[in-house]
């Protein structure tokens, strides 16, 4: 397992600060995961109170983003990190942007529940749940990879984003069939399609976070790099 | 005009480096603006060659993002900036993430042109063009505000994002009418709706960039802050 150079510097206090900010990112990740789970549960059960709770809690996600950014700026100014420590700061600054967006996606899904005036056809529901399970698992696994700064685990999450895309595409085709068969269903199905698209985007954000983990551990920016090249990079040592 | 503390440090070489990276951001902004203009032009004229050119050029946008990030990490490690210089680095690191996403939106719009097997109804076309003009202007103005690090100009862009939202919503309602009136139009109109949504998201990204400019100039993080509060902050001095 490749975990970069965590816990290796001389200043004990610096270590404490880095650990602190890492814990904050994990706390933010945990909250976002909870938000996403609740949004999906609200969507499955039509629970509007739960949907309202998700919308309300998005504020907390936003606050965490702002606080963590502030803490990173403070650490960079005070500790003047270089090499791995600076890469960790960069990985954190980028990761929380993606976590905040995942929070927005959960909020969007919750908004859809709130506006829904009918329930989903069973077959659509089943597919939406499958998509939801897939992205929850991706988010959980990428947060786990972040906690351990495990580049190989990050790569495994990275390579799963195609599956999310194809689940989303299948769902869109299904919604299309309903829309074409019954024009009255169109406004609602359009909302569902947009919510499904938001959920699909969660996969992209998890993929981004996986790339930042690999960047921290390996020191190479793998954004816009093919999966094959990333695989080669990880096998090098 | 509030422009922060550009060009104020002792090391001439450091100044040169900061100016360099700022120019790179502006070059990236110029390329993204060009991409967006071409995507909209291709959409208005149905020019598939131009659409292919936009898709091809997205690679260049991605490369600029990676290079600028690298340069920022190098500067932070070497120059150990604090205060305004560090905020400038942060503003740049965040800004290029949004610019890269705007590039993706342009690419998405170009993909839609490529897949289109019919032309848009005139009335939809007119509204899509209005939305396009609005976001091009927002992007141009926020890049201009970035070039001068002008917080007031950034705020003016920020307050225009609601207009983009309402143009997008109007367009969606129109597309809905077409879909409900002619079920054969649904697959194509769905594509158009997604492209329009992507274009609407450009407004959000411009708003984000405006917030980073204000953060650099005023030293206050104004994300998730109400427009009224931002206005108050800018009037303070």
Tab-separated table of C-alpha atoms in Angstrom:
chain	number	residue	atom	x	y	z
A	1	UNK	CA	0.000	0.000	0.000
A	2	UNK	CA	1.345	3.406	-0.994
A	3	UNK	CA	0.494	6.085	1.502
A	4	UNK	CA	2.958	8.908	0.779
A	5	UNK	CA	4.909	10.552	3.546
A	6	UNK	CA	2.301	11.176	6.208
A	7	UNK	CA	3.566	11.702	9.749
A	8	UNK	CA	7.174	12.267	8.901
A	9	UNK	CA	8.211	15.722	9.981
A	10	UNK	CA	10.260	17.151	12.702
A	11	UNK	CA	7.817	19.662	14.133
A	12	UNK	CA	5.341	17.844	16.357
A	13	UNK	CA	2.998	20.823	16.288
A	14	UNK	CA	2.992	20.873	12.492
A	15	UNK	CA	2.041	17.201	12.551
A	16	UNK	CA	-0.854	17.966	14.857
A	17	UNK	CA	-2.072	20.721	12.532
A	18	UNK	CA	-1.896	18.502	9.462
A	19	UNK	CA	-3.703	15.707	11.287
A	20	UNK	CA	-6.350	18.177	12.389
A	21	UNK	CA	-7.086	19.445	8.923
A	22	UNK	CA	-7.140	15.897	7.573
A	23	UNK	CA	-9.699	14.962	10.230
A	24	UNK	CA	-11.801	17.959	9.228
A	25	UNK	CA	-11.809	16.777	5.624
A	26	UNK	CA	-12.911	13.325	6.770
A	27	UNK	CA	-15.640	14.870	8.929
A	28	UNK	CA	-16.801	16.882	5.917
A	29	UNK	CA	-16.710	13.697	3.822
A	30	UNK	CA	-18.773	11.863	6.457
A	31	UNK	CA	-21.369	14.623	6.475
A	32	UNK	CA	-21.578	14.677	2.673
A	33	UNK	CA	-21.969	10.887	2.644
A	34	UNK	CA	-24.791	11.195	5.187
A	35	UNK	CA	-26.430	13.905	3.082
A	36	UNK	CA	-26.271	11.749	-0.017
A	37	UNK	CA	-27.658	8.711	1.832
A	38	UNK	CA	-30.518	10.755	3.238
A	39	UNK	CA	-31.294	12.317	-0.142
A	40	UNK	CA	-31.489	8.862	-1.698
A	41	UNK	CA	-33.564	7.499	1.173
A	42	UNK	CA	-35.925	10.474	0.868
A	43	UNK	CA	-36.159	9.812	-2.848
A	44	UNK	CA	-36.901	6.104	-2.311
A	45	UNK	CA	-39.527	6.657	0.359
A	46	UNK	CA	-40.881	10.062	-0.721
A	47	UNK	CA	-40.088	11.373	2.767
A	48	UNK	CA	-40.367	15.153	2.378
A	49	UNK	CA	-39.294	15.916	5.959
A	50	UNK	CA	-36.033	14.080	5.392
A	51	UNK	CA	-35.613	15.957	2.091
A	52	UNK	CA	-36.058	19.253	3.927
A	53	UNK	CA	-33.448	18.164	6.472
A	54	UNK	CA	-30.937	17.496	3.666
A	55	UNK	CA	-31.593	20.934	2.164
A	56	UNK	CA	-31.172	22.581	5.567
A	57	UNK	CA	-27.925	20.713	6.331
A	58	UNK	CA	-26.226	21.782	3.110
A	59	UNK	CA	-25.311	24.952	5.014
A	60	UNK	CA	-23.089	22.863	7.303
A	61	UNK	CA	-21.273	21.365	4.320
A	62	UNK	CA	-20.618	24.861	2.972
A	63	UNK	CA	-19.319	26.064	6.324
A	64	UNK	CA	-16.887	23.167	6.531
A	65	UNK	CA	-15.557	23.988	3.056
A	66	UNK	CA	-14.872	27.608	3.999
A	67	UNK	CA	-13.303	26.663	7.364
A	68	UNK	CA	-11.003	24.024	5.899
A	69	UNK	CA	-9.820	26.375	3.148
A	70	UNK	CA	-9.059	28.992	5.782
A	71	UNK	CA	-7.133	26.473	7.854
A	72	UNK	CA	-5.086	25.416	4.802
A	73	UNK	CA	-4.162	29.034	4.032
A	74	UNK	CA	-3.171	29.523	7.673
A	75	UNK	CA	-0.991	26.395	7.631
A	76	UNK	CA	0.676	27.297	4.331
A	77	UNK	CA	1.443	30.838	5.566
A	78	UNK	CA	2.752	29.681	8.941
A	79	UNK	CA	4.499	26.399	8.118
A	80	UNK	CA	5.569	27.094	4.542
A	81	UNK	CA	5.246	23.447	3.570
A	82	UNK	CA	7.081	22.002	0.600
A	83	UNK	CA	7.093	18.655	-1.258
A	84	UNK	CA	4.641	16.107	0.179
A	85	UNK	CA	3.202	18.472	2.777
A	86	UNK	CA	2.417	21.078	0.147
A	87	UNK	CA	0.918	18.401	-2.111
A	88	UNK	CA	-1.275	17.346	0.817
A	89	UNK	CA	-2.497	20.950	1.167
A	90	UNK	CA	-3.225	21.089	-2.576
A	91	UNK	CA	-5.009	17.720	-2.482
A	92	UNK	CA	-7.157	18.928	0.422
A	93	UNK	CA	-7.977	22.293	-1.176
A	94	UNK	CA	-9.115	20.537	-4.353
A	95	UNK	CA	-10.895	17.657	-2.587
A	96	UNK	CA	-13.165	19.890	-0.525
A	97	UNK	CA	-14.336	21.709	-3.665
A	98	UNK	CA	-15.530	18.356	-4.994
A	99	UNK	CA	-17.061	17.362	-1.653
A	100	UNK	CA	-18.990	20.639	-1.568
A	101	UNK	CA	-20.315	19.952	-5.071
A	102	UNK	CA	-21.387	16.432	-4.056
A	103	UNK	CA	-23.262	18.133	-1.210
A	104	UNK	CA	-24.987	20.312	-3.812
A	105	UNK	CA	-25.968	17.201	-5.791
A	106	UNK	CA	-27.541	15.684	-2.658
A	107	UNK	CA	-29.411	18.942	-2.100
A	108	UNK	CA	-30.612	18.910	-5.709
A	109	UNK	CA	-31.921	15.348	-5.340
A	110	UNK	CA	-33.699	16.409	-2.143
A	111	UNK	CA	-35.276	19.398	-3.914
A	112	UNK	CA	-36.659	17.006	-6.530
A	113	UNK	CA	-38.304	14.923	-3.777
A	114	UNK	CA	-39.847	18.071	-2.334
A	115	UNK	CA	-41.361	19.086	-5.676
A	116	UNK	CA	-42.509	15.617	-6.675
A	117	UNK	CA	-46.281	15.364	-7.021
A	118	UNK	CA	-46.310	11.693	-7.932
A	119	UNK	CA	-44.235	8.565	-7.260
A	120	UNK	CA	-41.800	6.944	-9.641
A	121	UNK	CA	-42.697	3.874	-11.725
A	122	UNK	CA	-41.251	0.809	-9.973
A	123	UNK	CA	-38.798	-0.014	-12.730
A	124	UNK	CA	-37.378	3.540	-12.676
A	125	UNK	CA	-37.212	3.416	-8.899
A	126	UNK	CA	-35.174	0.204	-9.016
A	127	UNK	CA	-32.674	1.712	-11.417
A	128	UNK	CA	-32.400	4.954	-9.492
A	129	UNK	CA	-31.665	2.921	-6.360
A	130	UNK	CA	-28.974	0.943	-8.196
A	131	UNK	CA	-27.358	4.222	-9.312
A	132	UNK	CA	-27.636	5.573	-5.771
A	133	UNK	CA	-25.995	2.491	-4.246
A	134	UNK	CA	-23.176	2.673	-6.749
A	135	UNK	CA	-22.325	6.325	-6.036
A	136	UNK	CA	-22.660	5.909	-2.268
A	137	UNK	CA	-20.165	3.054	-2.485
A	138	UNK	CA	-17.818	5.125	-4.675
A	139	UNK	CA	-17.937	8.037	-2.241
A	140	UNK	CA	-17.397	5.774	0.774
A	141	UNK	CA	-14.453	4.029	-0.872
A	142	UNK	CA	-12.778	7.228	-2.038
A	143	UNK	CA	-13.113	8.725	1.452
A	144	UNK	CA	-11.608	5.558	2.838
A	145	UNK	CA	-8.741	5.834	0.328
A	146	UNK	CA	-8.308	9.460	1.408
A	147	UNK	CA	-8.200	8.518	5.100
A	148	UNK	CA	-5.379	6.056	4.401
A	149	UNK	CA	-3.905	8.022	1.463
A	150	UNK	CA	-3.972	4.775	-0.472
A	151	UNK	CA	-3.235	5.383	-4.173
A	152	UNK	CA	-4.153	1.857	-5.243
A	153	UNK	CA	-7.545	2.044	-3.544
A	154	UNK	CA	-8.046	5.462	-5.160
A	155	UNK	CA	-7.313	3.938	-8.557
A	156	UNK	CA	-9.906	1.213	-7.975
A	157	UNK	CA	-12.550	3.904	-7.313
A	158	UNK	CA	-11.356	5.858	-10.351
A	159	UNK	CA	-11.903	2.897	-12.645
A	160	UNK	CA	-15.512	2.478	-11.485
A	161	UNK	CA	-16.804	5.813	-12.773
A	162	UNK	CA	-17.673	4.279	-16.157
A	163	UNK	CA	-20.162	1.982	-14.435
A	164	UNK	CA	-21.949	4.996	-12.936
A	165	UNK	CA	-22.115	6.587	-16.399
A	166	UNK	CA	-23.707	3.521	-17.904
A	167	UNK	CA	-26.244	3.185	-15.075
A	168	UNK	CA	-27.183	6.828	-15.636
A	169	UNK	CA	-27.484	6.339	-19.393
A	170	UNK	CA	-29.727	3.296	-18.913
A	171	UNK	CA	-31.949	5.320	-16.620
A	172	UNK	CA	-32.187	8.179	-19.131
A	173	UNK	CA	-33.257	5.773	-21.869
A	174	UNK	CA	-35.935	4.401	-19.565
A	175	UNK	CA	-37.234	7.855	-18.678
A	176	UNK	CA	-37.348	8.648	-22.386
A	177	UNK	CA	-39.639	5.685	-22.984
A	178	UNK	CA	-42.043	6.933	-20.316
A	179	UNK	CA	-41.988	10.471	-21.677
A	180	UNK	CA	-42.687	9.319	-25.217
A	181	UNK	CA	-45.472	7.016	-24.044
A	182	UNK	CA	-47.283	9.545	-21.862
A	183	UNK	CA	-46.754	13.243	-22.486
A	184	UNK	CA	-48.305	14.180	-19.129
A	185	UNK	CA	-45.389	12.444	-17.418
A	186	UNK	CA	-42.829	14.694	-19.137
A	187	UNK	CA	-42.427	17.503	-16.561
A	188	UNK	CA	-41.933	15.046	-13.703
A	189	UNK	CA	-39.669	12.723	-15.689
A	190	UNK	CA	-37.551	15.696	-16.703
A	191	UNK	CA	-37.003	16.513	-13.032
A	192	UNK	CA	-36.068	12.913	-12.350
A	193	UNK	CA	-33.689	12.947	-15.289
A	194	UNK	CA	-31.935	16.047	-13.955
A	195	UNK	CA	-31.689	14.542	-10.470
A	196	UNK	CA	-30.267	11.354	-11.971
A	197	UNK	CA	-27.749	13.447	-13.875
A	198	UNK	CA	-26.723	15.166	-10.649
A	199	UNK	CA	-26.228	11.770	-9.019
A	200	UNK	CA	-24.187	10.644	-12.008
A	201	UNK	CA	-21.970	13.717	-11.535
A	202	UNK	CA	-21.149	12.448	-8.027
A	203	UNK	CA	-19.184	9.705	-9.769
A	204	UNK	CA	-17.112	12.355	-11.571
A	205	UNK	CA	-16.387	14.168	-8.328
A	206	UNK	CA	-15.278	10.908	-6.663
A	207	UNK	CA	-13.016	10.325	-9.646
A	208	UNK	CA	-11.511	13.793	-9.152
A	209	UNK	CA	-10.840	13.079	-5.472
A	210	UNK	CA	-9.184	9.779	-6.433
A	211	UNK	CA	-6.895	11.764	-8.755
A	212	UNK	CA	-5.874	14.149	-5.959
A	213	UNK	CA	-5.011	11.186	-3.713
A	214	UNK	CA	-2.810	9.726	-6.449
A	215	UNK	CA	-1.251	13.181	-6.958
A	216	UNK	CA	-0.406	13.398	-3.253
A	217	UNK	CA	1.053	9.900	-3.027
A	218	UNK	CA	2.914	9.761	-6.342
A	219	UNK	CA	3.647	13.443	-6.949
A	220	UNK	CA	2.205	13.199	-10.461
A	221	UNK	CA	-0.871	15.056	-11.668
A	222	UNK	CA	-3.035	12.376	-13.313
A	223	UNK	CA	-5.983	14.547	-14.326
A	224	UNK	CA	-6.831	14.172	-17.993
A	225	UNK	CA	-4.647	11.044	-18.092
A	226	UNK	CA	-5.873	7.722	-19.454
A	227	UNK	CA	-6.658	4.927	-16.943
A	228	UNK	CA	-3.927	2.826	-18.595
A	229	UNK	CA	-1.283	5.484	-17.926
A	230	UNK	CA	-2.397	5.815	-14.303
A	231	UNK	CA	-2.190	2.050	-13.895
A	232	UNK	CA	1.336	2.074	-15.319
A	233	UNK	CA	2.357	4.875	-12.950
A	234	UNK	CA	1.074	2.988	-9.920
A	235	UNK	CA	2.870	-0.212	-10.915
A	236	UNK	CA	6.227	1.524	-11.307
A	237	UNK	CA	7.485	0.919	-7.814
B	1	UNK	CA	-11.370	50.568	-7.811
B	2	UNK	CA	-10.011	48.006	-5.383
B	3	UNK	CA	-7.212	45.968	-6.808
B	4	UNK	CA	-5.504	44.407	-3.784
B	5	UNK	CA	-1.770	44.567	-3.381
B	6	UNK	CA	-0.508	43.524	-6.812
B	7	UNK	CA	3.061	44.513	-7.684
B	8	UNK	CA	4.181	45.409	-4.228
B	9	UNK	CA	7.000	43.147	-3.161
B	10	UNK	CA	10.654	43.445	-2.747
B	11	UNK	CA	11.832	40.569	-4.899
B	12	UNK	CA	11.708	41.605	-8.536
B	13	UNK	CA	11.975	37.983	-9.619
B	14	UNK	CA	8.991	37.008	-7.480
B	15	UNK	CA	6.992	39.781	-9.143
B	16	UNK	CA	7.917	38.398	-12.542
B	17	UNK	CA	6.786	34.922	-11.508
B	18	UNK	CA	3.449	36.150	-10.177
B	19	UNK	CA	2.873	38.227	-13.315
B	20	UNK	CA	3.695	35.183	-15.405
B	21	UNK	CA	1.219	32.915	-13.720
B	22	UNK	CA	-1.453	35.623	-13.862
B	23	UNK	CA	-0.860	35.940	-17.604
B	24	UNK	CA	-1.211	32.201	-17.960
B	25	UNK	CA	-4.592	32.325	-16.219
B	26	UNK	CA	-5.694	35.096	-18.569
B	27	UNK	CA	-4.477	33.089	-21.561
B	28	UNK	CA	-6.462	30.103	-20.291
B	29	UNK	CA	-9.474	32.387	-19.812
B	30	UNK	CA	-9.090	33.701	-23.370
B	31	UNK	CA	-8.976	30.170	-24.743
B	32	UNK	CA	-12.046	29.103	-22.756
B	33	UNK	CA	-13.911	32.211	-23.968
B	34	UNK	CA	-12.984	31.321	-27.549
B	35	UNK	CA	-14.158	27.739	-26.989
B	36	UNK	CA	-17.485	28.920	-25.642
B	37	UNK	CA	-17.973	31.371	-28.511
B	38	UNK	CA	-17.182	28.690	-31.058
B	39	UNK	CA	-19.480	26.170	-29.386
B	40	UNK	CA	-22.337	28.693	-29.483
B	41	UNK	CA	-21.546	29.654	-33.077
B	42	UNK	CA	-21.500	25.974	-34.044
B	43	UNK	CA	-24.813	25.527	-32.288
B	44	UNK	CA	-26.357	28.532	-34.062
B	45	UNK	CA	-25.125	27.539	-37.507
B	46	UNK	CA	-25.055	23.744	-37.148
B	47	UNK	CA	-21.385	23.810	-38.173
B	48	UNK	CA	-20.136	20.321	-37.254
B	49	UNK	CA	-16.521	21.007	-38.249
B	50	UNK	CA	-16.374	23.881	-35.806
B	51	UNK	CA	-17.979	21.666	-33.144
B	52	UNK	CA	-15.256	19.056	-33.728
B	53	UNK	CA	-12.611	21.773	-33.396
B	54	UNK	CA	-14.041	22.770	-29.999
B	55	UNK	CA	-13.983	19.147	-28.818
B	56	UNK	CA	-10.408	18.748	-30.013
B	57	UNK	CA	-9.238	21.982	-28.345
B	58	UNK	CA	-10.551	21.018	-24.928
B	59	UNK	CA	-7.260	19.150	-24.515
B	60	UNK	CA	-5.419	22.491	-24.567
B	61	UNK	CA	-7.654	23.858	-21.820
B	62	UNK	CA	-6.894	20.797	-19.678
B	63	UNK	CA	-3.155	21.161	-20.271
B	64	UNK	CA	-3.227	24.788	-19.172
B	65	UNK	CA	-5.033	23.816	-15.963
B	66	UNK	CA	-2.392	21.217	-15.075
B	67	UNK	CA	0.507	23.562	-15.970
B	68	UNK	CA	-0.816	26.498	-13.971
B	69	UNK	CA	-1.433	24.318	-10.916
B	70	UNK	CA	2.118	23.029	-11.177
B	71	UNK	CA	3.467	26.560	-11.442
B	72	UNK	CA	1.481	27.634	-8.354
B	73	UNK	CA	2.866	24.725	-6.326
B	74	UNK	CA	6.376	25.627	-7.480
B	75	UNK	CA	5.911	29.288	-6.500
B	76	UNK	CA	4.420	28.434	-3.096
B	77	UNK	CA	7.285	26.022	-2.332
B	78	UNK	CA	9.996	28.429	-3.502
B	79	UNK	CA	8.653	31.831	-2.447
B	80	UNK	CA	6.608	30.837	0.582
B	81	UNK	CA	4.078	33.599	-0.008
B	82	UNK	CA	1.884	34.947	2.776
B	83	UNK	CA	-1.060	37.381	3.014
B	84	UNK	CA	-2.100	38.845	-0.347
B	85	UNK	CA	0.382	36.802	-2.379
B	86	UNK	CA	-0.898	33.570	-0.860
B	87	UNK	CA	-4.487	34.665	-1.420
B	88	UNK	CA	-3.584	35.317	-5.063
B	89	UNK	CA	-2.254	31.754	-5.344
B	90	UNK	CA	-5.444	30.400	-3.765
B	91	UNK	CA	-7.627	32.536	-6.038
B	92	UNK	CA	-5.730	31.257	-9.078
B	93	UNK	CA	-5.853	27.597	-8.006
B	94	UNK	CA	-9.628	27.838	-7.531
B	95	UNK	CA	-10.265	29.963	-10.633
B	96	UNK	CA	-8.630	27.551	-13.046
B	97	UNK	CA	-10.802	24.695	-11.744
B	98	UNK	CA	-13.856	26.729	-12.741
B	99	UNK	CA	-12.312	27.727	-16.088
B	100	UNK	CA	-11.629	24.085	-16.849
B	101	UNK	CA	-15.267	23.214	-16.082
B	102	UNK	CA	-16.484	26.036	-18.351
B	103	UNK	CA	-14.303	24.440	-21.029
B	104	UNK	CA	-16.118	21.159	-20.389
B	105	UNK	CA	-19.482	22.919	-20.787
B	106	UNK	CA	-18.354	24.298	-24.171
B	107	UNK	CA	-17.282	20.803	-25.163
B	108	UNK	CA	-20.654	19.415	-24.086
B	109	UNK	CA	-22.507	22.018	-26.180
B	110	UNK	CA	-20.277	21.089	-29.140
B	111	UNK	CA	-21.040	17.369	-28.637
B	112	UNK	CA	-24.756	18.193	-28.842
B	113	UNK	CA	-24.221	19.933	-32.194
B	114	UNK	CA	-22.354	16.893	-33.446
B	115	UNK	CA	-25.189	14.524	-32.517
B	116	UNK	CA	-27.994	16.790	-33.704
B	117	UNK	CA	-29.997	15.262	-36.545
B	118	UNK	CA	-32.371	18.214	-36.924
B	119	UNK	CA	-32.323	21.967	-36.439
B	120	UNK	CA	-33.871	23.867	-33.561
B	121	UNK	CA	-37.254	25.602	-33.846
B	122	UNK	CA	-36.593	29.333	-34.437
B	123	UNK	CA	-38.064	30.441	-31.153
B	124	UNK	CA	-35.857	28.014	-29.190
B	125	UNK	CA	-32.858	29.116	-31.236
B	126	UNK	CA	-33.481	32.759	-30.353
B	127	UNK	CA	-33.640	31.990	-26.638
B	128	UNK	CA	-30.578	29.771	-26.736
B	129	UNK	CA	-28.696	32.604	-28.433
B	130	UNK	CA	-29.847	35.048	-25.752
B	131	UNK	CA	-28.602	32.668	-23.053
B	132	UNK	CA	-25.335	32.238	-24.949
B	133	UNK	CA	-24.791	35.992	-25.265
B	134	UNK	CA	-25.468	36.476	-21.581
B	135	UNK	CA	-22.931	33.873	-20.426
B	136	UNK	CA	-20.280	35.008	-22.920
B	137	UNK	CA	-20.632	38.510	-21.534
B	138	UNK	CA	-20.437	37.236	-17.949
B	139	UNK	CA	-17.278	35.257	-18.722
B	140	UNK	CA	-15.677	38.177	-20.540
B	141	UNK	CA	-16.466	40.592	-17.711
B	142	UNK	CA	-15.259	38.274	-14.958
B	143	UNK	CA	-11.994	37.687	-16.834
B	144	UNK	CA	-11.652	41.439	-17.204
B	145	UNK	CA	-12.272	41.856	-13.455
B	146	UNK	CA	-9.639	39.164	-12.837
B	147	UNK	CA	-7.107	40.940	-15.081
B	148	UNK	CA	-7.522	44.146	-13.065
B	149	UNK	CA	-8.336	42.388	-9.766
B	150	UNK	CA	-11.323	44.690	-9.508
B	151	UNK	CA	-13.648	43.580	-6.686
B	152	UNK	CA	-16.465	45.957	-7.658
B	153	UNK	CA	-16.491	44.720	-11.249
B	154	UNK	CA	-16.462	41.146	-9.887
B	155	UNK	CA	-19.485	41.952	-7.756
B	156	UNK	CA	-21.366	43.301	-10.795
B	157	UNK	CA	-20.785	39.975	-12.596
B	158	UNK	CA	-21.810	38.086	-9.463
B	159	UNK	CA	-25.162	39.830	-9.314
B	160	UNK	CA	-25.969	38.879	-12.917
B	161	UNK	CA	-26.076	35.125	-12.388
B	162	UNK	CA	-29.793	35.234	-11.531
B	163	UNK	CA	-30.524	36.541	-15.031
B	164	UNK	CA	-28.789	33.511	-16.531
B	165	UNK	CA	-30.878	31.233	-14.334
B	166	UNK	CA	-34.110	32.806	-15.474
B	167	UNK	CA	-33.115	32.666	-19.162
B	168	UNK	CA	-32.351	28.971	-18.692
B	169	UNK	CA	-35.656	28.335	-16.919
B	170	UNK	CA	-37.580	30.083	-19.692
B	171	UNK	CA	-35.836	27.920	-22.246
B	172	UNK	CA	-36.661	24.737	-20.324
B	173	UNK	CA	-40.345	25.670	-20.202
B	174	UNK	CA	-40.278	26.236	-23.949
B	175	UNK	CA	-38.599	22.891	-24.616
B	176	UNK	CA	-41.227	21.252	-22.420
B	177	UNK	CA	-44.002	22.662	-24.615
B	178	UNK	CA	-42.357	21.181	-27.710
B	179	UNK	CA	-41.861	17.816	-26.060
B	180	UNK	CA	-45.454	17.633	-24.880
B	181	UNK	CA	-46.747	18.681	-28.294
B	182	UNK	CA	-44.674	16.229	-30.348
B	183	UNK	CA	-43.323	13.109	-28.678
B	184	UNK	CA	-40.927	12.440	-31.569
B	185	UNK	CA	-39.082	15.629	-30.654
B	186	UNK	CA	-38.351	14.397	-27.114
B	187	UNK	CA	-34.914	12.776	-27.574
B	188	UNK	CA	-33.528	15.816	-29.411
B	189	UNK	CA	-35.157	18.344	-27.057
B	190	UNK	CA	-33.712	16.458	-24.102
B	191	UNK	CA	-30.237	16.895	-25.557
B	192	UNK	CA	-30.894	20.587	-26.079
B	193	UNK	CA	-32.170	20.900	-22.528
B	194	UNK	CA	-28.985	19.326	-21.151
B	195	UNK	CA	-26.799	21.584	-23.300
B	196	UNK	CA	-28.780	24.589	-22.103
B	197	UNK	CA	-28.280	23.439	-18.532
B	198	UNK	CA	-24.530	23.192	-19.147
B	199	UNK	CA	-24.542	26.734	-20.495
B	200	UNK	CA	-26.496	27.882	-17.461
B	201	UNK	CA	-23.824	26.304	-15.237
B	202	UNK	CA	-21.259	28.615	-16.890
B	203	UNK	CA	-23.011	31.436	-15.029
B	204	UNK	CA	-22.380	29.611	-11.722
B	205	UNK	CA	-18.699	29.167	-12.551
B	206	UNK	CA	-18.350	32.874	-13.417
B	207	UNK	CA	-19.988	33.654	-10.081
B	208	UNK	CA	-17.424	31.438	-8.337
B	209	UNK	CA	-14.549	33.253	-10.067
B	210	UNK	CA	-16.048	36.597	-9.023
B	211	UNK	CA	-16.019	35.324	-5.421
B	212	UNK	CA	-12.322	34.393	-5.626
B	213	UNK	CA	-11.492	37.885	-6.933
B	214	UNK	CA	-13.339	39.453	-4.000
B	215	UNK	CA	-11.543	37.037	-1.650
B	216	UNK	CA	-8.170	38.118	-3.030
B	217	UNK	CA	-8.908	41.845	-2.856
B	218	UNK	CA	-10.794	41.978	0.440
B	219	UNK	CA	-9.310	38.989	2.259
B	220	UNK	CA	-12.800	37.692	3.054
B	221	UNK	CA	-14.261	34.438	1.772
B	222	UNK	CA	-17.667	35.390	0.348
B	223	UNK	CA	-18.776	31.973	-0.872
B	224	UNK	CA	-22.199	31.015	0.432
B	225	UNK	CA	-22.719	34.653	1.450
B	226	UNK	CA	-25.792	36.638	0.439
B	227	UNK	CA	-25.384	39.314	-2.271
B	228	UNK	CA	-26.437	41.945	0.301
B	229	UNK	CA	-23.625	40.962	2.644
B	230	UNK	CA	-21.090	41.093	-0.194
B	231	UNK	CA	-22.344	44.537	-1.169
B	232	UNK	CA	-21.947	45.711	2.418
B	233	UNK	CA	-18.404	44.330	2.568
B	234	UNK	CA	-17.410	46.144	-0.629
B	235	UNK	CA	-18.851	49.439	0.584
B	236	UNK	CA	-16.934	49.315	3.851
B	237	UNK	CA	-13.969	51.315	2.683
